[in-house]
């Protein structure tokens, strides 16, 4: 029986006194066991300070050089928004549902917007450009960073210039024998202008957008039609006034220009 | 993917700071365990809470979201939150998600407790 400690199996033979046929790897005498690789290691994006080399689609939306913004970096009230739809009649595993969702993400978006998936697909560290129609005239152009992706869920994080500072998670699971699909987000409006817009109607637009997305997903997977259940909680009513300076990253002016210039679709 | 439960224990080191030891997986499903631990830690109204991640096995984006929710509750109670025991991997996740800007990350328990006390005092 091996007397090696758990986690030591990847070390070269020198410290265990065994001879190896290949060249011996130099190891300091006091090298301890190599730490175990965390189970979630491949699911998270590598650390980034600023968005670096981006696609043309992302560059045209001003995403190059932007920082990522979590809910704690935003200005407005902190909201937890959950949208959940059962998928009765769908004979796919949760991983298969999420696999379809990742592969065809843009297809499920409501009309009036477009999602430009990264070439490598929805995978940790990838950046996607997107446009969301607001009424008939305005097209919000921005992007999302794939923060996390495993077999049954994936999470986007917003960059500077996005209306929200948010983590948005898409997941599937089994609930009492029925598959369910869910979109859940933790978000703040990025700046005071976005907060006003949120209170004046952007929140309702969020509801319509994600309910339509889940309805489209359910239909595409062949599920019997069921209503989307919405749960909205204000986690923090306080606004983070010191974050008003996020205004300088507000993508509104550039978005409007891009929206008027760029063809939709 | 197998998911294990989050186990928590609470230590009241002194009147000012309580430590929550986390063991296992931190996911969205850990909400009840984490918030119960927070309630227990806050029982004597400490000025600071230190989170011990030494035995953290797994964390997903839902788990990070839970930490933000805990942080909001702590802020409401005027408590300073610090963290210690993070491996390089989880330290990088804290940086990536920028949660390290709102939860002070420290190399060991002593520094985390000191920071929690100091943060509470200067508030």
mmCIF file with all atom_site columns, C-alpha atoms in Angstrom, chain A residues 36-223:
data_model
loop_
_atom_site.group_PDB
_atom_site.id
_atom_site.type_symbol
_atom_site.label_atom_id
_atom_site.label_alt_id
_atom_site.label_comp_id
_atom_site.label_asym_id
_atom_site.label_entity_id
_atom_site.label_seq_id
_atom_site.pdbx_PDB_ins_code
_atom_site.Cartn_x
_atom_site.Cartn_y
_atom_site.Cartn_z
_atom_site.occupancy
_atom_site.B_iso_or_equiv
_atom_site.pdbx_formal_charge
_atom_site.auth_seq_id
_atom_site.auth_comp_id
_atom_site.auth_asym_id
_atom_site.auth_atom_id
_atom_site.pdbx_PDB_model_num
ATOM 1   C CA . UNK A 1 36  ? -5.478  19.743 -4.098  1.00 0.00 ? 36  UNK A CA 1
ATOM 2   C CA . UNK A 1 37  ? -7.085  21.380 -7.110  1.00 0.00 ? 37  UNK A CA 1
ATOM 3   C CA . UNK A 1 38  ? -10.420 22.824 -5.905  1.00 0.00 ? 38  UNK A CA 1
ATOM 4   C CA . UNK A 1 39  ? -13.488 21.155 -7.415  1.00 0.00 ? 39  UNK A CA 1
ATOM 5   C CA . UNK A 1 40  ? -14.694 24.481 -8.800  1.00 0.00 ? 40  UNK A CA 1
ATOM 6   C CA . UNK A 1 41  ? -11.328 25.506 -10.284 1.00 0.00 ? 41  UNK A CA 1
ATOM 7   C CA . UNK A 1 42  ? -12.305 25.053 -13.939 1.00 0.00 ? 42  UNK A CA 1
ATOM 8   C CA . UNK A 1 43  ? -15.672 26.763 -13.504 1.00 0.00 ? 43  UNK A CA 1
ATOM 9   C CA . UNK A 1 44  ? -14.417 30.236 -12.627 1.00 0.00 ? 44  UNK A CA 1
ATOM 10  C CA . UNK A 1 45  ? -12.887 32.771 -14.995 1.00 0.00 ? 45  UNK A CA 1
ATOM 11  C CA . UNK A 1 46  ? -9.267  33.679 -14.445 1.00 0.00 ? 46  UNK A CA 1
ATOM 12  C CA . UNK A 1 47  ? -8.753  36.980 -12.621 1.00 0.00 ? 47  UNK A CA 1
ATOM 13  C CA . UNK A 1 48  ? -8.928  40.079 -14.815 1.00 0.00 ? 48  UNK A CA 1
ATOM 14  C CA . UNK A 1 49  ? -8.224  43.663 -13.855 1.00 0.00 ? 49  UNK A CA 1
ATOM 15  C CA . UNK A 1 50  ? -9.622  45.124 -17.075 1.00 0.00 ? 50  UNK A CA 1
ATOM 16  C CA . UNK A 1 51  ? -11.143 43.602 -20.172 1.00 0.00 ? 51  UNK A CA 1
ATOM 17  C CA . UNK A 1 52  ? -8.238  43.114 -22.559 1.00 0.00 ? 52  UNK A CA 1
ATOM 18  C CA . UNK A 1 53  ? -8.262  41.835 -26.120 1.00 0.00 ? 53  UNK A CA 1
ATOM 19  C CA . UNK A 1 54  ? -11.911 41.855 -27.093 1.00 0.00 ? 54  UNK A CA 1
ATOM 20  C CA . UNK A 1 55  ? -13.816 41.029 -30.268 1.00 0.00 ? 55  UNK A CA 1
ATOM 21  C CA . UNK A 1 56  ? -14.745 43.696 -32.803 1.00 0.00 ? 56  UNK A CA 1
ATOM 22  C CA . UNK A 1 57  ? -18.333 43.489 -31.611 1.00 0.00 ? 57  UNK A CA 1
ATOM 23  C CA . UNK A 1 58  ? -17.242 44.130 -28.027 1.00 0.00 ? 58  UNK A CA 1
ATOM 24  C CA . UNK A 1 59  ? -14.819 46.877 -29.064 1.00 0.00 ? 59  UNK A CA 1
ATOM 25  C CA . UNK A 1 60  ? -17.524 48.733 -30.972 1.00 0.00 ? 60  UNK A CA 1
ATOM 26  C CA . UNK A 1 61  ? -19.569 48.720 -27.787 1.00 0.00 ? 61  UNK A CA 1
ATOM 27  C CA . UNK A 1 62  ? -16.749 50.332 -25.838 1.00 0.00 ? 62  UNK A CA 1
ATOM 28  C CA . UNK A 1 63  ? -15.959 47.319 -23.671 1.00 0.00 ? 63  UNK A CA 1
ATOM 29  C CA . UNK A 1 64  ? -12.188 47.267 -24.116 1.00 0.00 ? 64  UNK A CA 1
ATOM 30  C CA . UNK A 1 65  ? -10.351 48.349 -20.981 1.00 0.00 ? 65  UNK A CA 1
ATOM 31  C CA . UNK A 1 66  ? -13.487 48.324 -18.816 1.00 0.00 ? 66  UNK A CA 1
ATOM 32  C CA . UNK A 1 67  ? -13.536 46.871 -15.317 1.00 0.00 ? 67  UNK A CA 1
ATOM 33  C CA . UNK A 1 68  ? -16.053 44.328 -14.122 1.00 0.00 ? 68  UNK A CA 1
ATOM 34  C CA . UNK A 1 69  ? -18.697 45.575 -11.718 1.00 0.00 ? 69  UNK A CA 1
ATOM 35  C CA . UNK A 1 70  ? -20.330 43.427 -9.060  1.00 0.00 ? 70  UNK A CA 1
ATOM 36  C CA . UNK A 1 71  ? -23.503 44.411 -7.202  1.00 0.00 ? 71  UNK A CA 1
ATOM 37  C CA . UNK A 1 72  ? -21.383 45.920 -4.444  1.00 0.00 ? 72  UNK A CA 1
ATOM 38  C CA . UNK A 1 73  ? -19.869 48.424 -6.893  1.00 0.00 ? 73  UNK A CA 1
ATOM 39  C CA . UNK A 1 74  ? -23.252 49.870 -7.949  1.00 0.00 ? 74  UNK A CA 1
ATOM 40  C CA . UNK A 1 75  ? -25.205 52.946 -6.872  1.00 0.00 ? 75  UNK A CA 1
ATOM 41  C CA . UNK A 1 76  ? -28.852 51.970 -6.527  1.00 0.00 ? 76  UNK A CA 1
ATOM 42  C CA . UNK A 1 77  ? -30.850 49.756 -4.229  1.00 0.00 ? 77  UNK A CA 1
ATOM 43  C CA . UNK A 1 78  ? -29.809 46.096 -4.214  1.00 0.00 ? 78  UNK A CA 1
ATOM 44  C CA . UNK A 1 79  ? -32.373 43.770 -5.763  1.00 0.00 ? 79  UNK A CA 1
ATOM 45  C CA . UNK A 1 80  ? -32.643 40.003 -5.980  1.00 0.00 ? 80  UNK A CA 1
ATOM 46  C CA . UNK A 1 81  ? -34.795 39.079 -8.976  1.00 0.00 ? 81  UNK A CA 1
ATOM 47  C CA . UNK A 1 82  ? -35.683 35.452 -9.674  1.00 0.00 ? 82  UNK A CA 1
ATOM 48  C CA . UNK A 1 83  ? -37.606 34.078 -12.646 1.00 0.00 ? 83  UNK A CA 1
ATOM 49  C CA . UNK A 1 84  ? -38.392 30.382 -12.702 1.00 0.00 ? 84  UNK A CA 1
ATOM 50  C CA . UNK A 1 85  ? -40.287 28.188 -15.153 1.00 0.00 ? 85  UNK A CA 1
ATOM 51  C CA . UNK A 1 86  ? -41.121 24.486 -14.864 1.00 0.00 ? 86  UNK A CA 1
ATOM 52  C CA . UNK A 1 87  ? -40.386 22.412 -17.939 1.00 0.00 ? 87  UNK A CA 1
ATOM 53  C CA . UNK A 1 88  ? -42.972 19.595 -17.834 1.00 0.00 ? 88  UNK A CA 1
ATOM 54  C CA . UNK A 1 89  ? -42.604 17.104 -20.628 1.00 0.00 ? 89  UNK A CA 1
ATOM 55  C CA . UNK A 1 90  ? -38.922 17.834 -21.159 1.00 0.00 ? 90  UNK A CA 1
ATOM 56  C CA . UNK A 1 91  ? -36.913 14.635 -20.940 1.00 0.00 ? 91  UNK A CA 1
ATOM 57  C CA . UNK A 1 92  ? -33.494 16.223 -20.607 1.00 0.00 ? 92  UNK A CA 1
ATOM 58  C CA . UNK A 1 93  ? -31.178 16.290 -17.632 1.00 0.00 ? 93  UNK A CA 1
ATOM 59  C CA . UNK A 1 94  ? -30.430 19.624 -15.980 1.00 0.00 ? 94  UNK A CA 1
ATOM 60  C CA . UNK A 1 95  ? -26.995 19.542 -17.619 1.00 0.00 ? 95  UNK A CA 1
ATOM 61  C CA . UNK A 1 96  ? -28.563 18.963 -21.028 1.00 0.00 ? 96  UNK A CA 1
ATOM 62  C CA . UNK A 1 97  ? -30.978 21.870 -20.525 1.00 0.00 ? 97  UNK A CA 1
ATOM 63  C CA . UNK A 1 98  ? -28.111 24.175 -19.614 1.00 0.00 ? 98  UNK A CA 1
ATOM 64  C CA . UNK A 1 99  ? -26.043 22.804 -22.506 1.00 0.00 ? 99  UNK A CA 1
ATOM 65  C CA . UNK A 1 100 ? -28.837 23.796 -24.920 1.00 0.00 ? 100 UNK A CA 1
ATOM 66  C CA . UNK A 1 101 ? -29.211 27.153 -23.201 1.00 0.00 ? 101 UNK A CA 1
ATOM 67  C CA . UNK A 1 102 ? -25.511 27.919 -23.563 1.00 0.00 ? 102 UNK A CA 1
ATOM 68  C CA . UNK A 1 103 ? -25.348 26.796 -27.168 1.00 0.00 ? 103 UNK A CA 1
ATOM 69  C CA . UNK A 1 104 ? -28.444 28.701 -28.313 1.00 0.00 ? 104 UNK A CA 1
ATOM 70  C CA . UNK A 1 105 ? -28.488 31.532 -25.806 1.00 0.00 ? 105 UNK A CA 1
ATOM 71  C CA . UNK A 1 106 ? -29.223 34.329 -28.282 1.00 0.00 ? 106 UNK A CA 1
ATOM 72  C CA . UNK A 1 107 ? -32.095 32.420 -29.891 1.00 0.00 ? 107 UNK A CA 1
ATOM 73  C CA . UNK A 1 108 ? -34.126 32.666 -26.713 1.00 0.00 ? 108 UNK A CA 1
ATOM 74  C CA . UNK A 1 109 ? -33.852 36.433 -26.399 1.00 0.00 ? 109 UNK A CA 1
ATOM 75  C CA . UNK A 1 110 ? -37.012 38.432 -27.056 1.00 0.00 ? 110 UNK A CA 1
ATOM 76  C CA . UNK A 1 111 ? -37.208 40.263 -30.363 1.00 0.00 ? 111 UNK A CA 1
ATOM 77  C CA . UNK A 1 112 ? -35.624 43.688 -30.497 1.00 0.00 ? 112 UNK A CA 1
ATOM 78  C CA . UNK A 1 113 ? -32.312 42.593 -29.025 1.00 0.00 ? 113 UNK A CA 1
ATOM 79  C CA . UNK A 1 114 ? -29.344 40.534 -30.046 1.00 0.00 ? 114 UNK A CA 1
ATOM 80  C CA . UNK A 1 115 ? -26.694 38.527 -28.260 1.00 0.00 ? 115 UNK A CA 1
ATOM 81  C CA . UNK A 1 116 ? -23.317 38.098 -29.932 1.00 0.00 ? 116 UNK A CA 1
ATOM 82  C CA . UNK A 1 117 ? -21.972 34.922 -28.365 1.00 0.00 ? 117 UNK A CA 1
ATOM 83  C CA . UNK A 1 118 ? -18.211 34.624 -27.938 1.00 0.00 ? 118 UNK A CA 1
ATOM 84  C CA . UNK A 1 119 ? -16.479 32.427 -30.534 1.00 0.00 ? 119 UNK A CA 1
ATOM 85  C CA . UNK A 1 120 ? -15.529 29.992 -27.783 1.00 0.00 ? 120 UNK A CA 1
ATOM 86  C CA . UNK A 1 121 ? -19.124 29.886 -26.580 1.00 0.00 ? 121 UNK A CA 1
ATOM 87  C CA . UNK A 1 122 ? -20.346 30.613 -23.077 1.00 0.00 ? 122 UNK A CA 1
ATOM 88  C CA . UNK A 1 123 ? -17.283 29.585 -21.109 1.00 0.00 ? 123 UNK A CA 1
ATOM 89  C CA . UNK A 1 124 ? -15.507 31.124 -18.112 1.00 0.00 ? 124 UNK A CA 1
ATOM 90  C CA . UNK A 1 125 ? -13.610 34.282 -19.029 1.00 0.00 ? 125 UNK A CA 1
ATOM 91  C CA . UNK A 1 126 ? -15.402 34.907 -22.333 1.00 0.00 ? 126 UNK A CA 1
ATOM 92  C CA . UNK A 1 127 ? -16.997 38.238 -23.187 1.00 0.00 ? 127 UNK A CA 1
ATOM 93  C CA . UNK A 1 128 ? -20.234 38.572 -25.127 1.00 0.00 ? 128 UNK A CA 1
ATOM 94  C CA . UNK A 1 129 ? -21.550 41.727 -26.807 1.00 0.00 ? 129 UNK A CA 1
ATOM 95  C CA . UNK A 1 130 ? -25.248 42.410 -26.686 1.00 0.00 ? 130 UNK A CA 1
ATOM 96  C CA . UNK A 1 131 ? -27.930 44.870 -27.723 1.00 0.00 ? 131 UNK A CA 1
ATOM 97  C CA . UNK A 1 132 ? -31.237 45.284 -25.983 1.00 0.00 ? 132 UNK A CA 1
ATOM 98  C CA . UNK A 1 133 ? -34.032 47.269 -27.560 1.00 0.00 ? 133 UNK A CA 1
ATOM 99  C CA . UNK A 1 134 ? -35.672 49.902 -25.395 1.00 0.00 ? 134 UNK A CA 1
ATOM 100 C CA . UNK A 1 135 ? -38.843 50.995 -27.131 1.00 0.00 ? 135 UNK A CA 1
ATOM 101 C CA . UNK A 1 136 ? -38.659 51.519 -30.870 1.00 0.00 ? 136 UNK A CA 1
ATOM 102 C CA . UNK A 1 137 ? -35.822 54.020 -31.036 1.00 0.00 ? 137 UNK A CA 1
ATOM 103 C CA . UNK A 1 138 ? -33.156 53.159 -28.519 1.00 0.00 ? 138 UNK A CA 1
ATOM 104 C CA . UNK A 1 139 ? -30.826 50.195 -28.543 1.00 0.00 ? 139 UNK A CA 1
ATOM 105 C CA . UNK A 1 140 ? -28.748 49.624 -25.408 1.00 0.00 ? 140 UNK A CA 1
ATOM 106 C CA . UNK A 1 141 ? -25.374 48.262 -26.529 1.00 0.00 ? 141 UNK A CA 1
ATOM 107 C CA . UNK A 1 142 ? -23.101 46.711 -23.983 1.00 0.00 ? 142 UNK A CA 1
ATOM 108 C CA . UNK A 1 143 ? -21.727 43.300 -22.989 1.00 0.00 ? 143 UNK A CA 1
ATOM 109 C CA . UNK A 1 144 ? -21.439 40.671 -20.301 1.00 0.00 ? 144 UNK A CA 1
ATOM 110 C CA . UNK A 1 145 ? -18.482 38.687 -18.971 1.00 0.00 ? 145 UNK A CA 1
ATOM 111 C CA . UNK A 1 146 ? -18.840 34.966 -18.273 1.00 0.00 ? 146 UNK A CA 1
ATOM 112 C CA . UNK A 1 147 ? -17.833 34.834 -14.621 1.00 0.00 ? 147 UNK A CA 1
ATOM 113 C CA . UNK A 1 148 ? -18.684 31.219 -13.901 1.00 0.00 ? 148 UNK A CA 1
ATOM 114 C CA . UNK A 1 149 ? -19.947 28.217 -15.846 1.00 0.00 ? 149 UNK A CA 1
ATOM 115 C CA . UNK A 1 150 ? -20.463 24.620 -14.752 1.00 0.00 ? 150 UNK A CA 1
ATOM 116 C CA . UNK A 1 151 ? -22.645 21.791 -16.073 1.00 0.00 ? 151 UNK A CA 1
ATOM 117 C CA . UNK A 1 152 ? -25.916 23.062 -14.628 1.00 0.00 ? 152 UNK A CA 1
ATOM 118 C CA . UNK A 1 153 ? -25.453 26.831 -14.357 1.00 0.00 ? 153 UNK A CA 1
ATOM 119 C CA . UNK A 1 154 ? -23.581 29.828 -15.688 1.00 0.00 ? 154 UNK A CA 1
ATOM 120 C CA . UNK A 1 155 ? -23.200 33.385 -14.459 1.00 0.00 ? 155 UNK A CA 1
ATOM 121 C CA . UNK A 1 156 ? -22.624 36.697 -16.201 1.00 0.00 ? 156 UNK A CA 1
ATOM 122 C CA . UNK A 1 157 ? -21.016 39.753 -14.607 1.00 0.00 ? 157 UNK A CA 1
ATOM 123 C CA . UNK A 1 158 ? -21.522 43.214 -16.045 1.00 0.00 ? 158 UNK A CA 1
ATOM 124 C CA . UNK A 1 159 ? -18.734 45.612 -17.069 1.00 0.00 ? 159 UNK A CA 1
ATOM 125 C CA . UNK A 1 160 ? -18.483 49.364 -16.541 1.00 0.00 ? 160 UNK A CA 1
ATOM 126 C CA . UNK A 1 161 ? -20.891 51.161 -18.853 1.00 0.00 ? 161 UNK A CA 1
ATOM 127 C CA . UNK A 1 162 ? -23.679 48.648 -18.325 1.00 0.00 ? 162 UNK A CA 1
ATOM 128 C CA . UNK A 1 163 ? -26.872 50.041 -16.817 1.00 0.00 ? 163 UNK A CA 1
ATOM 129 C CA . UNK A 1 164 ? -26.616 47.548 -13.951 1.00 0.00 ? 164 UNK A CA 1
ATOM 130 C CA . UNK A 1 165 ? -23.826 46.221 -11.793 1.00 0.00 ? 165 UNK A CA 1
ATOM 131 C CA . UNK A 1 166 ? -24.919 42.628 -11.536 1.00 0.00 ? 166 UNK A CA 1
ATOM 132 C CA . UNK A 1 167 ? -24.355 38.918 -11.384 1.00 0.00 ? 167 UNK A CA 1
ATOM 133 C CA . UNK A 1 168 ? -26.928 37.088 -13.499 1.00 0.00 ? 168 UNK A CA 1
ATOM 134 C CA . UNK A 1 169 ? -27.158 33.320 -13.102 1.00 0.00 ? 169 UNK A CA 1
ATOM 135 C CA . UNK A 1 170 ? -28.895 30.884 -15.441 1.00 0.00 ? 170 UNK A CA 1
ATOM 136 C CA . UNK A 1 171 ? -29.535 27.433 -14.050 1.00 0.00 ? 171 UNK A CA 1
ATOM 137 C CA . UNK A 1 172 ? -31.548 24.267 -14.447 1.00 0.00 ? 172 UNK A CA 1
ATOM 138 C CA . UNK A 1 173 ? -32.422 21.746 -11.784 1.00 0.00 ? 173 UNK A CA 1
ATOM 139 C CA . UNK A 1 174 ? -34.872 19.031 -10.918 1.00 0.00 ? 174 UNK A CA 1
ATOM 140 C CA . UNK A 1 175 ? -37.777 20.101 -8.738  1.00 0.00 ? 175 UNK A CA 1
ATOM 141 C CA . UNK A 1 176 ? -40.066 17.296 -7.611  1.00 0.00 ? 176 UNK A CA 1
ATOM 142 C CA . UNK A 1 177 ? -39.449 15.224 -10.718 1.00 0.00 ? 177 UNK A CA 1
ATOM 143 C CA . UNK A 1 178 ? -39.839 18.140 -13.114 1.00 0.00 ? 178 UNK A CA 1
ATOM 144 C CA . UNK A 1 179 ? -37.008 20.075 -14.698 1.00 0.00 ? 179 UNK A CA 1
ATOM 145 C CA . UNK A 1 180 ? -37.008 23.785 -14.020 1.00 0.00 ? 180 UNK A CA 1
ATOM 146 C CA . UNK A 1 181 ? -35.065 26.622 -15.582 1.00 0.00 ? 181 UNK A CA 1
ATOM 147 C CA . UNK A 1 182 ? -34.253 29.753 -13.662 1.00 0.00 ? 182 UNK A CA 1
ATOM 148 C CA . UNK A 1 183 ? -32.741 33.166 -14.139 1.00 0.00 ? 183 UNK A CA 1
ATOM 149 C CA . UNK A 1 184 ? -31.659 34.853 -10.930 1.00 0.00 ? 184 UNK A CA 1
ATOM 150 C CA . UNK A 1 185 ? -29.844 38.099 -10.516 1.00 0.00 ? 185 UNK A CA 1
ATOM 151 C CA . UNK A 1 186 ? -28.376 40.273 -7.846  1.00 0.00 ? 186 UNK A CA 1
ATOM 152 C CA . UNK A 1 187 ? -28.186 43.808 -9.142  1.00 0.00 ? 187 UNK A CA 1
ATOM 153 C CA . UNK A 1 188 ? -27.943 47.498 -8.439  1.00 0.00 ? 188 UNK A CA 1
ATOM 154 C CA . UNK A 1 189 ? -28.457 50.321 -10.914 1.00 0.00 ? 189 UNK A CA 1
ATOM 155 C CA . UNK A 1 190 ? -24.962 51.445 -11.797 1.00 0.00 ? 190 UNK A CA 1
ATOM 156 C CA . UNK A 1 191 ? -25.425 55.187 -11.310 1.00 0.00 ? 191 UNK A CA 1
ATOM 157 C CA . UNK A 1 192 ? -28.092 57.791 -10.420 1.00 0.00 ? 192 UNK A CA 1
ATOM 158 C CA . UNK A 1 193 ? -29.396 58.074 -13.991 1.00 0.00 ? 193 UNK A CA 1
ATOM 159 C CA . UNK A 1 194 ? -29.741 54.296 -14.237 1.00 0.00 ? 194 UNK A CA 1
ATOM 160 C CA . UNK A 1 195 ? -31.481 54.259 -10.848 1.00 0.00 ? 195 UNK A CA 1
ATOM 161 C CA . UNK A 1 196 ? -34.080 56.763 -12.035 1.00 0.00 ? 196 UNK A CA 1
ATOM 162 C CA . UNK A 1 197 ? -34.588 54.752 -15.223 1.00 0.00 ? 197 UNK A CA 1
ATOM 163 C CA . UNK A 1 198 ? -34.918 51.587 -13.152 1.00 0.00 ? 198 UNK A CA 1
ATOM 164 C CA . UNK A 1 199 ? -37.621 53.109 -10.969 1.00 0.00 ? 199 UNK A CA 1
ATOM 165 C CA . UNK A 1 200 ? -39.442 54.637 -13.940 1.00 0.00 ? 200 UNK A CA 1
ATOM 166 C CA . UNK A 1 201 ? -39.817 51.434 -15.896 1.00 0.00 ? 201 UNK A CA 1
ATOM 167 C CA . UNK A 1 202 ? -36.569 49.578 -16.521 1.00 0.00 ? 202 UNK A CA 1
ATOM 168 C CA . UNK A 1 203 ? -37.447 47.152 -13.717 1.00 0.00 ? 203 UNK A CA 1
ATOM 169 C CA . UNK A 1 204 ? -40.697 46.233 -15.444 1.00 0.00 ? 204 UNK A CA 1
ATOM 170 C CA . UNK A 1 205 ? -38.795 45.848 -18.702 1.00 0.00 ? 205 UNK A CA 1
ATOM 171 C CA . UNK A 1 206 ? -36.421 43.459 -16.937 1.00 0.00 ? 206 UNK A CA 1
ATOM 172 C CA . UNK A 1 207 ? -39.414 41.394 -15.882 1.00 0.00 ? 207 UNK A CA 1
ATOM 173 C CA . UNK A 1 208 ? -40.839 41.284 -19.395 1.00 0.00 ? 208 UNK A CA 1
ATOM 174 C CA . UNK A 1 209 ? -37.452 40.476 -20.898 1.00 0.00 ? 209 UNK A CA 1
ATOM 175 C CA . UNK A 1 210 ? -36.591 37.522 -18.692 1.00 0.00 ? 210 UNK A CA 1
ATOM 176 C CA . UNK A 1 211 ? -40.128 36.122 -18.633 1.00 0.00 ? 211 UNK A CA 1
ATOM 177 C CA . UNK A 1 212 ? -40.075 36.167 -22.448 1.00 0.00 ? 212 UNK A CA 1
ATOM 178 C CA . UNK A 1 213 ? -36.618 34.550 -22.480 1.00 0.00 ? 213 UNK A CA 1
ATOM 179 C CA . UNK A 1 214 ? -37.722 31.682 -20.230 1.00 0.00 ? 214 UNK A CA 1
ATOM 180 C CA . UNK A 1 215 ? -40.949 31.259 -22.206 1.00 0.00 ? 215 UNK A CA 1
ATOM 181 C CA . UNK A 1 216 ? -38.911 31.010 -25.425 1.00 0.00 ? 216 UNK A CA 1
ATOM 182 C CA . UNK A 1 217 ? -36.522 28.501 -23.836 1.00 0.00 ? 217 UNK A CA 1
ATOM 183 C CA . UNK A 1 218 ? -39.367 26.338 -22.572 1.00 0.00 ? 218 UNK A CA 1
ATOM 184 C CA . UNK A 1 219 ? -41.048 26.388 -25.990 1.00 0.00 ? 219 UNK A CA 1
ATOM 185 C CA . UNK A 1 220 ? -37.805 25.518 -27.787 1.00 0.00 ? 220 UNK A CA 1
ATOM 186 C CA . UNK A 1 221 ? -37.278 22.535 -25.481 1.00 0.00 ? 221 UNK A CA 1
ATOM 187 C CA . UNK A 1 222 ? -40.826 21.327 -26.148 1.00 0.00 ? 222 UNK A CA 1
ATOM 188 C CA . UNK A 1 223 ? -42.120 21.916 -22.617 1.00 0.00 ? 223 UNK A CA 1
#
